[in-house]
mmCIF file of C-alpha atoms and ligand atoms in Angstrom:
data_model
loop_
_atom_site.group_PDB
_atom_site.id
_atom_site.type_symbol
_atom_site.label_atom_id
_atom_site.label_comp_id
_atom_site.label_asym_id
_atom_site.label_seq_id
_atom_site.Cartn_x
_atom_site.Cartn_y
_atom_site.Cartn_z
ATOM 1 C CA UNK D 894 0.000 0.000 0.000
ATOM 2 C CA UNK D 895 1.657 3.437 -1.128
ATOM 3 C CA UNK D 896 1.605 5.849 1.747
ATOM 4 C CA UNK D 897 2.839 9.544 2.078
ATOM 5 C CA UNK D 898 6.077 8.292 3.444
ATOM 6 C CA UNK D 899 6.747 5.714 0.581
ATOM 7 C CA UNK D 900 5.746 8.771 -1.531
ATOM 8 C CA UNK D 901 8.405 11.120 -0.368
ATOM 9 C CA UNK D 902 10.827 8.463 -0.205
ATOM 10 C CA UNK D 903 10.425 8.242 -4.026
ATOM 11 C CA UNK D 904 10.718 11.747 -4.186
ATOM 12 C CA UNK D 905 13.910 11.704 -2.552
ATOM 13 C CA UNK D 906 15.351 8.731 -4.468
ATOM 14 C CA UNK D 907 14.389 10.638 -7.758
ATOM 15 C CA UNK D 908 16.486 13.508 -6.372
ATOM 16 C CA UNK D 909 19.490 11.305 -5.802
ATOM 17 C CA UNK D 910 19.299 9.790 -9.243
ATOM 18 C CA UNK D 911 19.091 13.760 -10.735
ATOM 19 C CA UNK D 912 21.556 14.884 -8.025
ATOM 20 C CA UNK D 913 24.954 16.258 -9.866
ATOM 21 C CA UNK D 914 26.772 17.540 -6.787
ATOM 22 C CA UNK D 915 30.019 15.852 -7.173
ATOM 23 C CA UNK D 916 31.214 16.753 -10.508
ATOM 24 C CA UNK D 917 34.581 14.314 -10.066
ATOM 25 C CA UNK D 918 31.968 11.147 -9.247
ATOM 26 C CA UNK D 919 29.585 12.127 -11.941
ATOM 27 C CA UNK D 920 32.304 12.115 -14.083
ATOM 28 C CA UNK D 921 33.718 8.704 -13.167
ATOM 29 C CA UNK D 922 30.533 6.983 -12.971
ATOM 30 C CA UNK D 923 29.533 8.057 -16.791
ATOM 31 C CA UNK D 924 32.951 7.055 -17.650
ATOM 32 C CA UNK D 925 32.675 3.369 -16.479
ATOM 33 C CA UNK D 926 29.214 3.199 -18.317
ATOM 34 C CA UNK D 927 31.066 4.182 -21.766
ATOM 35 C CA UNK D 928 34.203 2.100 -21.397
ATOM 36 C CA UNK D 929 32.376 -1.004 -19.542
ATOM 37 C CA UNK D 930 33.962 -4.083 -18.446
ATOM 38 C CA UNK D 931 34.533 -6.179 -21.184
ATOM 39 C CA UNK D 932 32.303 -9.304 -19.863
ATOM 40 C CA UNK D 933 29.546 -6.558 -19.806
ATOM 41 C CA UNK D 934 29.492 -4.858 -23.022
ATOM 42 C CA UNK D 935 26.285 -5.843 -24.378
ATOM 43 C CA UNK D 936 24.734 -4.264 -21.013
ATOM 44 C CA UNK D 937 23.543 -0.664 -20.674
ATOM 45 C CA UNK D 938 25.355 0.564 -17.633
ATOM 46 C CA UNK D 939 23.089 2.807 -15.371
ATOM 47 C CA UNK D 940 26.275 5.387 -14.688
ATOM 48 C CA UNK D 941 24.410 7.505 -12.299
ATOM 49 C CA UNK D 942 23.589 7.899 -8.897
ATOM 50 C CA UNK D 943 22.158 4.877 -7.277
ATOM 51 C CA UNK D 944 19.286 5.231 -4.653
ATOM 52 C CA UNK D 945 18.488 3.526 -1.859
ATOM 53 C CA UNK D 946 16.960 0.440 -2.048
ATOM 54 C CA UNK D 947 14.322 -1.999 0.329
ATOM 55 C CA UNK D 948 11.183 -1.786 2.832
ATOM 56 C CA UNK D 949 9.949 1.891 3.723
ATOM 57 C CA UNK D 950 8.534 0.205 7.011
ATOM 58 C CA UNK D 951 11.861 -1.433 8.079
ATOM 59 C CA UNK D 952 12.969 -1.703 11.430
ATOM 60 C CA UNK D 953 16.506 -2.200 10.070
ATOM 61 C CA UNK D 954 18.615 0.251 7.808
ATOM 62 C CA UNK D 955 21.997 -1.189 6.506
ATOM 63 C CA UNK D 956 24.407 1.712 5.604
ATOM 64 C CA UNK D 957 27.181 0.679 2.765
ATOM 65 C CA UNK D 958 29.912 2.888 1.490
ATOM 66 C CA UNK D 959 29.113 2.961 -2.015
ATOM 67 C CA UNK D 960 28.001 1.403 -5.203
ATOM 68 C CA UNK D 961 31.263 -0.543 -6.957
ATOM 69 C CA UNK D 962 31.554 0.973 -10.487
ATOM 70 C CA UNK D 963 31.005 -2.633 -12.374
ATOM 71 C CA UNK D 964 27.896 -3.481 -9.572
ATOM 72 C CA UNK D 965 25.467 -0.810 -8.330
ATOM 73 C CA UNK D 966 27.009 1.453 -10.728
ATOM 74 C CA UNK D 967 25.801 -0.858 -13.720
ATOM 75 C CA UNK D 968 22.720 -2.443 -12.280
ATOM 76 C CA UNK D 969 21.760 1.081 -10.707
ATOM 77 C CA UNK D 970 20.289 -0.792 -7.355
ATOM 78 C CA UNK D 971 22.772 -1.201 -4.073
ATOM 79 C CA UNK D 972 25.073 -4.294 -3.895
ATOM 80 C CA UNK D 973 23.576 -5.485 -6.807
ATOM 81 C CA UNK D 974 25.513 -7.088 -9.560
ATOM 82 C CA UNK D 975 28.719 -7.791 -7.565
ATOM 83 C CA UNK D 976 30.338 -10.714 -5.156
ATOM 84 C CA UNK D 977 29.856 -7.905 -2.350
ATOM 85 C CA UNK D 978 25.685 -7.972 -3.050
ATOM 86 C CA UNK D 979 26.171 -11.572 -3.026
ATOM 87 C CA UNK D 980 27.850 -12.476 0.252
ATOM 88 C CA UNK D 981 25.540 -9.286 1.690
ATOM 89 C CA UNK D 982 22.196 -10.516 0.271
ATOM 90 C CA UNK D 983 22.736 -14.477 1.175
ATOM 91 C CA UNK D 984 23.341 -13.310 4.885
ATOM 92 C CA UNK D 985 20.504 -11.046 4.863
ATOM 93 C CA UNK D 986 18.253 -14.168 3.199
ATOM 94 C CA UNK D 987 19.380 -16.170 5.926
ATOM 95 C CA UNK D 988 18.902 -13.731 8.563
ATOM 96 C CA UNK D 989 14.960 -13.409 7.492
ATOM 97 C CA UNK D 990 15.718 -9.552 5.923
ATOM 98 C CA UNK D 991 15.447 -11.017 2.032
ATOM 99 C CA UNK D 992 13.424 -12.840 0.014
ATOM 100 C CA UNK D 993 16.300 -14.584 -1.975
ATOM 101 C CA UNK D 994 19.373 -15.452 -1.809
ATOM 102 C CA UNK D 995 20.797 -13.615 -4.817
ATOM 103 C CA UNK D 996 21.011 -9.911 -5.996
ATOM 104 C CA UNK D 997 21.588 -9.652 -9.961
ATOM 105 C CA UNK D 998 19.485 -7.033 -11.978
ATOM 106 C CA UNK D 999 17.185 -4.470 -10.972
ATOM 107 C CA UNK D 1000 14.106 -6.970 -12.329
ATOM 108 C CA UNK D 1001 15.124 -10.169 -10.487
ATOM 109 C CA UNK D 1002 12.777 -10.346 -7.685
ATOM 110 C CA UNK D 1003 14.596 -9.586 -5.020
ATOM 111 C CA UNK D 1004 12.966 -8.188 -2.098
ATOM 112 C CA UNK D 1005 14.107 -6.636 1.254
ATOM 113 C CA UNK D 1006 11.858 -7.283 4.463
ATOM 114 C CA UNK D 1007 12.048 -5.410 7.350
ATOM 115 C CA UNK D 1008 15.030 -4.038 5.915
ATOM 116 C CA UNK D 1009 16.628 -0.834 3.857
ATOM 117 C CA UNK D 1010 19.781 -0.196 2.477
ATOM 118 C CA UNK D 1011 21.443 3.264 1.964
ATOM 119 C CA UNK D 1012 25.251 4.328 1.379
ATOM 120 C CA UNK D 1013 27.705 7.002 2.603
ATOM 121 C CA UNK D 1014 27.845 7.897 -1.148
ATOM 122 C CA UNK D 1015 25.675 6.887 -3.565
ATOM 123 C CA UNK D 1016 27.882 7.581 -6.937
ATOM 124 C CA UNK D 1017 30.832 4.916 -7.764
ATOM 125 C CA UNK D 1018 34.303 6.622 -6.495
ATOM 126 C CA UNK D 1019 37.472 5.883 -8.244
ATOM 127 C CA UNK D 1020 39.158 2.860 -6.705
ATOM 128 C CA UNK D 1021 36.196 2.775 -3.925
ATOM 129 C CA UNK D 1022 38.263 6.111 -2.221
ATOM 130 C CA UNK D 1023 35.626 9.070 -1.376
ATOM 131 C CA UNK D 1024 37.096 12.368 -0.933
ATOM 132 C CA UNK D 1025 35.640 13.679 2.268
ATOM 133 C CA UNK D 1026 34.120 16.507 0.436
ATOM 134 C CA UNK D 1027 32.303 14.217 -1.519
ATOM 135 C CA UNK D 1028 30.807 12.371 1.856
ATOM 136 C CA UNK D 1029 29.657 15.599 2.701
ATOM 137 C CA UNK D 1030 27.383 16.601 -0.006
ATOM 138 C CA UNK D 1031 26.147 12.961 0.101
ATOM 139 C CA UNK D 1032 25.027 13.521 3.761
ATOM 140 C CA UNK D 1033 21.881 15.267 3.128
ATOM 141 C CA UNK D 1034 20.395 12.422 1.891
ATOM 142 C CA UNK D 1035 21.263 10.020 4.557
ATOM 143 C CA UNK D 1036 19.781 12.597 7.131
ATOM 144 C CA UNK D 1037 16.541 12.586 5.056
ATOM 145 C CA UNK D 1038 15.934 9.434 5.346
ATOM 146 C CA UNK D 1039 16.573 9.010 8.904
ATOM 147 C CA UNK D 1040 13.877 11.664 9.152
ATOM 148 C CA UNK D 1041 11.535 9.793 6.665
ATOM 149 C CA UNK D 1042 12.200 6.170 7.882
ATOM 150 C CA UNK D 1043 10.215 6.497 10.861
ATOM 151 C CA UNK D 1044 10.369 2.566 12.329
ATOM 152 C CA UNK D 1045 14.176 2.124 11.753
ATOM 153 C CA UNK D 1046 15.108 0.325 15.704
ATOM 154 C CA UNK D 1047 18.765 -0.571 14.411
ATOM 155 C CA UNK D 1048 21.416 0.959 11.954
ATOM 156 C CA UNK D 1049 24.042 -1.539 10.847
ATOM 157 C CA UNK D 1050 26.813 0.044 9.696
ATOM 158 C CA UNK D 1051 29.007 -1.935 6.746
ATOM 159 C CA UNK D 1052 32.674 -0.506 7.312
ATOM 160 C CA UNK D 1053 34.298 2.020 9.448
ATOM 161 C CA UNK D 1054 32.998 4.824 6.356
ATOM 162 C CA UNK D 1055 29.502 3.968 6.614
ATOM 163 C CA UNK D 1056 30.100 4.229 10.857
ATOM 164 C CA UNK D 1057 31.600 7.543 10.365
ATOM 165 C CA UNK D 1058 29.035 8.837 7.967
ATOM 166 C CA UNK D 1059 26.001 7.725 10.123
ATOM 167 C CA UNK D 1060 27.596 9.152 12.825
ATOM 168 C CA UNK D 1061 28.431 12.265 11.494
ATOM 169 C CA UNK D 1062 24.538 13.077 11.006
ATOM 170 C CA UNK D 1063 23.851 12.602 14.013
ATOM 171 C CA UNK D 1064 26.556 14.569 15.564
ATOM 172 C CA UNK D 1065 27.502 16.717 12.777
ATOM 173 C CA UNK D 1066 24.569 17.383 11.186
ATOM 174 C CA UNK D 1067 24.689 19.638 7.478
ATOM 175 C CA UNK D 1068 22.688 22.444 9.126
ATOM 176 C CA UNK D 1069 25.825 23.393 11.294
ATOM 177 C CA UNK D 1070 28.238 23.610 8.311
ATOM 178 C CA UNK D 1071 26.512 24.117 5.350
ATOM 179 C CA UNK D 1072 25.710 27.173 2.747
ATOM 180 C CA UNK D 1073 22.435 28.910 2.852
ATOM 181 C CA UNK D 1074 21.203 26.505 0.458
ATOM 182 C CA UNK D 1075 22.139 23.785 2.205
ATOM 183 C CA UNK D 1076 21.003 24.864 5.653
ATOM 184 C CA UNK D 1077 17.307 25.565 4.462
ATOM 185 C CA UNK D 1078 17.694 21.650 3.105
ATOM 186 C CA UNK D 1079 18.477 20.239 6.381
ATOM 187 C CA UNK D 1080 16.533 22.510 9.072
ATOM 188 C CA UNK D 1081 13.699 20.542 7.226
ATOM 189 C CA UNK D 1082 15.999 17.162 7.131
ATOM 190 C CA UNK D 1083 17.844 16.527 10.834
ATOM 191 C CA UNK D 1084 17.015 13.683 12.057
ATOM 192 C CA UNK D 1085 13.311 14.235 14.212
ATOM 193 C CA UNK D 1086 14.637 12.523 17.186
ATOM 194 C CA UNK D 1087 18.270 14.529 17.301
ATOM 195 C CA UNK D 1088 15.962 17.728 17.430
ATOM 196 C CA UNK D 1089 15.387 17.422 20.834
ATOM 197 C CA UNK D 1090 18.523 18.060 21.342
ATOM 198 C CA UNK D 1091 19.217 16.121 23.940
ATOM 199 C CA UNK D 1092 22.441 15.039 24.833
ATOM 200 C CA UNK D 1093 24.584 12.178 22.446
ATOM 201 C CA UNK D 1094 27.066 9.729 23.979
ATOM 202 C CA UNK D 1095 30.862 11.124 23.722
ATOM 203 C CA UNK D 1096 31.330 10.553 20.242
ATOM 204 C CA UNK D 1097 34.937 9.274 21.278
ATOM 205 C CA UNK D 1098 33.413 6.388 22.770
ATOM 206 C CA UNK D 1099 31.555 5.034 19.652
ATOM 207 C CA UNK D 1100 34.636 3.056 18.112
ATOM 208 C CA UNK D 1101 34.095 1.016 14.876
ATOM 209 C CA UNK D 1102 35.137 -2.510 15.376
ATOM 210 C CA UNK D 1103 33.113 -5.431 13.978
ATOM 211 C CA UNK D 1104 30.270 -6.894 16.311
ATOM 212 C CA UNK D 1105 30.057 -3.940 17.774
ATOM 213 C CA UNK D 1106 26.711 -2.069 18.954
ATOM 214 C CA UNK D 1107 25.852 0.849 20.838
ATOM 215 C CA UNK D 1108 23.042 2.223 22.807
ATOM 216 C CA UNK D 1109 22.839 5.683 21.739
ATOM 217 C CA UNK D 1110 19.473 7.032 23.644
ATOM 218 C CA UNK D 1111 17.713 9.729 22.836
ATOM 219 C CA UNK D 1112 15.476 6.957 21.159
ATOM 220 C CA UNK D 1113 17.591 6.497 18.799
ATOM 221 C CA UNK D 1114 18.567 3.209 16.797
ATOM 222 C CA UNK D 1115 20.635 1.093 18.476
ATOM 223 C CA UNK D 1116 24.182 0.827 16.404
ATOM 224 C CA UNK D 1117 25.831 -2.181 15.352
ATOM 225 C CA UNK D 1118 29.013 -2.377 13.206
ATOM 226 C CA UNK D 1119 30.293 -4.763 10.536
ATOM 227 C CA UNK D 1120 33.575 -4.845 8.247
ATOM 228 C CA UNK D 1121 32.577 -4.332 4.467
ATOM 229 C CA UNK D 1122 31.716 -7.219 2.732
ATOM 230 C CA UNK D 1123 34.123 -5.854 -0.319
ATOM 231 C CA UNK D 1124 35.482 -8.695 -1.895
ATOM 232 C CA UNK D 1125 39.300 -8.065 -0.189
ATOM 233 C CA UNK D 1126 37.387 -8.636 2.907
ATOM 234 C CA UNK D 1127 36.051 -11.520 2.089
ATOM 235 C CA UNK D 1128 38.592 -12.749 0.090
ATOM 236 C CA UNK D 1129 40.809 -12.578 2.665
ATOM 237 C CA UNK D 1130 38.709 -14.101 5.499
ATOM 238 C CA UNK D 1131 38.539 -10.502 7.102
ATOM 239 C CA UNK D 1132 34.808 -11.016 7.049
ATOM 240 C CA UNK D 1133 33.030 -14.641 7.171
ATOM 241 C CA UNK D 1134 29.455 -15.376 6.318
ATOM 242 C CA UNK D 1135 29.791 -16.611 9.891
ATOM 243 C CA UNK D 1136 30.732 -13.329 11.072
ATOM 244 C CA UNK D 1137 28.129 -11.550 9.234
ATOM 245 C CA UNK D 1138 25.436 -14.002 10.161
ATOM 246 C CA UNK D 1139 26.362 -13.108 13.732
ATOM 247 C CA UNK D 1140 25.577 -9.684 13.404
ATOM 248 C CA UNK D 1141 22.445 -10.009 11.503
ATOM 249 C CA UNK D 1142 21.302 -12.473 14.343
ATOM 250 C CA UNK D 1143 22.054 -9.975 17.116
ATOM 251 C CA UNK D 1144 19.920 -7.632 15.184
ATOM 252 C CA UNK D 1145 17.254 -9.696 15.006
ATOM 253 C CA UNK D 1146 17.321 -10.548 18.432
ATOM 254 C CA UNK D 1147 17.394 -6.875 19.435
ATOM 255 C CA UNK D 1148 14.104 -6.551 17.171
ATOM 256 C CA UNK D 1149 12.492 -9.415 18.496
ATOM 257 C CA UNK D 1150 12.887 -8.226 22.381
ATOM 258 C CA UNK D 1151 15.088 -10.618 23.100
ATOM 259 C CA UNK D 1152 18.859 -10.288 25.010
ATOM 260 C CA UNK D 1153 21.240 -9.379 22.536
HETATM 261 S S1 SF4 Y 2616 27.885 11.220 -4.346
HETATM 262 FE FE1 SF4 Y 2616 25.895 11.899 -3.566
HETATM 263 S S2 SF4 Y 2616 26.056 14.122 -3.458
HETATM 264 FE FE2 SF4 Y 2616 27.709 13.419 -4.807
HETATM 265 S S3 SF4 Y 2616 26.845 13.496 -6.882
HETATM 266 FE FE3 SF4 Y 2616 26.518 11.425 -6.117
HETATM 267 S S4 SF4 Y 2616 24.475 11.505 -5.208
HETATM 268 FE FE4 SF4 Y 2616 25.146 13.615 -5.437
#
């Protein structure tokens, strides 16, 4: 059932996708969709900004870094099209977040439950390296969607960039930096429950480390932390479905009432 929220969540999404803010990014990303990988030249890259992907309603919100040029940046949805969207999306099937297993193309089925997935950045950086300019501008959107996704109970955090960034709009939201412009974006966009103003935790005592999770008040999300599921991660055994699947359960304890 479409709703006003689902409604301006569109809206916003069809902002991203139009958003040119990051001239360097939009750059790169219509580059890669000229020059294409060579096992994907009969495919018509998307080579724009990707949005967010998943359940309006969810109780969870998974925060990547960004979309790899040759996966979101082709497919134009989040971890799709990539061995990081397929270690991510078999853990999140298992966990009871997905409906499948498998992440491919934009019209393969797939859909999230109880579960939403944003980036840091939502354009393809050159060798996966934001400039923190770049994280900046993409802020805004993050902070409108912690205002629009009203249920979210727990942010999971995928890498110590995504951490950062979610933390930042809490802490550091745009409205305290920004130009005019910007400002009248965010007074509208800080995060509803952060404008109560009530006091954080000591940002120095929010560490990233994987398994990690933090109370944060204020009614706020609860935190948890993962590394990146980028394929040197798990190539390396930095990051095992086991690991992952650990996380993910602790979630869905935490959603389910239970101890975590
Ligand atoms: S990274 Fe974000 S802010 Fe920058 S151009 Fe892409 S969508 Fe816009």
């Amino acid at each position: 059932m479409r709703t006003v929220r689902s409604d301006e969540i569109e809206k916003l999404q069809r902002r991203v996708i139009a958003c040119r803010l990051c001239p360097r990014l939009v750059r790169y990303c219509r580059q890669v969709a000229r020059e294409k990988r060579r096992m994907y030249r009969g495919e018509e890259y998307w080579g724009r900004p990707v949005p967010s992907f998943g359940d309006p309603e969810a109780e969870l919100l998974v925060v990547g870094l960004a979309p790899a040029a040759h996966g979101g940046n082709r497919t134009g949805r989040m971890f799709t099209g990539d061995r990081s969207g397929d270690f991510l999306y078999r853990a999140l099937y298992e966990a009871g977040f997905a409906n499948q297993p498998w992440s491919r193309h934009r019209g393969d089925g797939l859909a999230l439950k109880n579960c939403y997935i944003t980036a840091a950045l939502r354009c393809a950086p050159p060798k996966n390296k934001p400039l923190p300019g770049e994280l900046r501008n993409c802020q805004r959107y993050l902070e409108r969607e912690l205002e629009l996704l009203k249920n979210v109970r727990a942010v999971l955090a995928l890498g110590r960039i995504a951490f950062e960034s979610y933390l930042r709009a809490l802490y550091q939201p745009r409205a305290n930096h920004a130009s005019r412009a910007a400002a009248r974006l965010t007074a509208a966009t800080l995060p509803a429950r952060r404008k109560v103003n009530l006091p954080l935790p000591p940002r120095s005592a929010l560490k990233f480390s994987h398994g990690a999770s933090y109370d944060l008040g204020n009614g706020l999300p609860r935190l948890f932390a993962s590394y990146h599921p980028s394929q040197q991660n798990t190539q390396t055994g930095r990051l095992t479905p086991e690991m992952l699947r650990e996380v993910l359960q602790a979630i869905q304890r935490y959603l389910r009432g239970s101890s975590l």
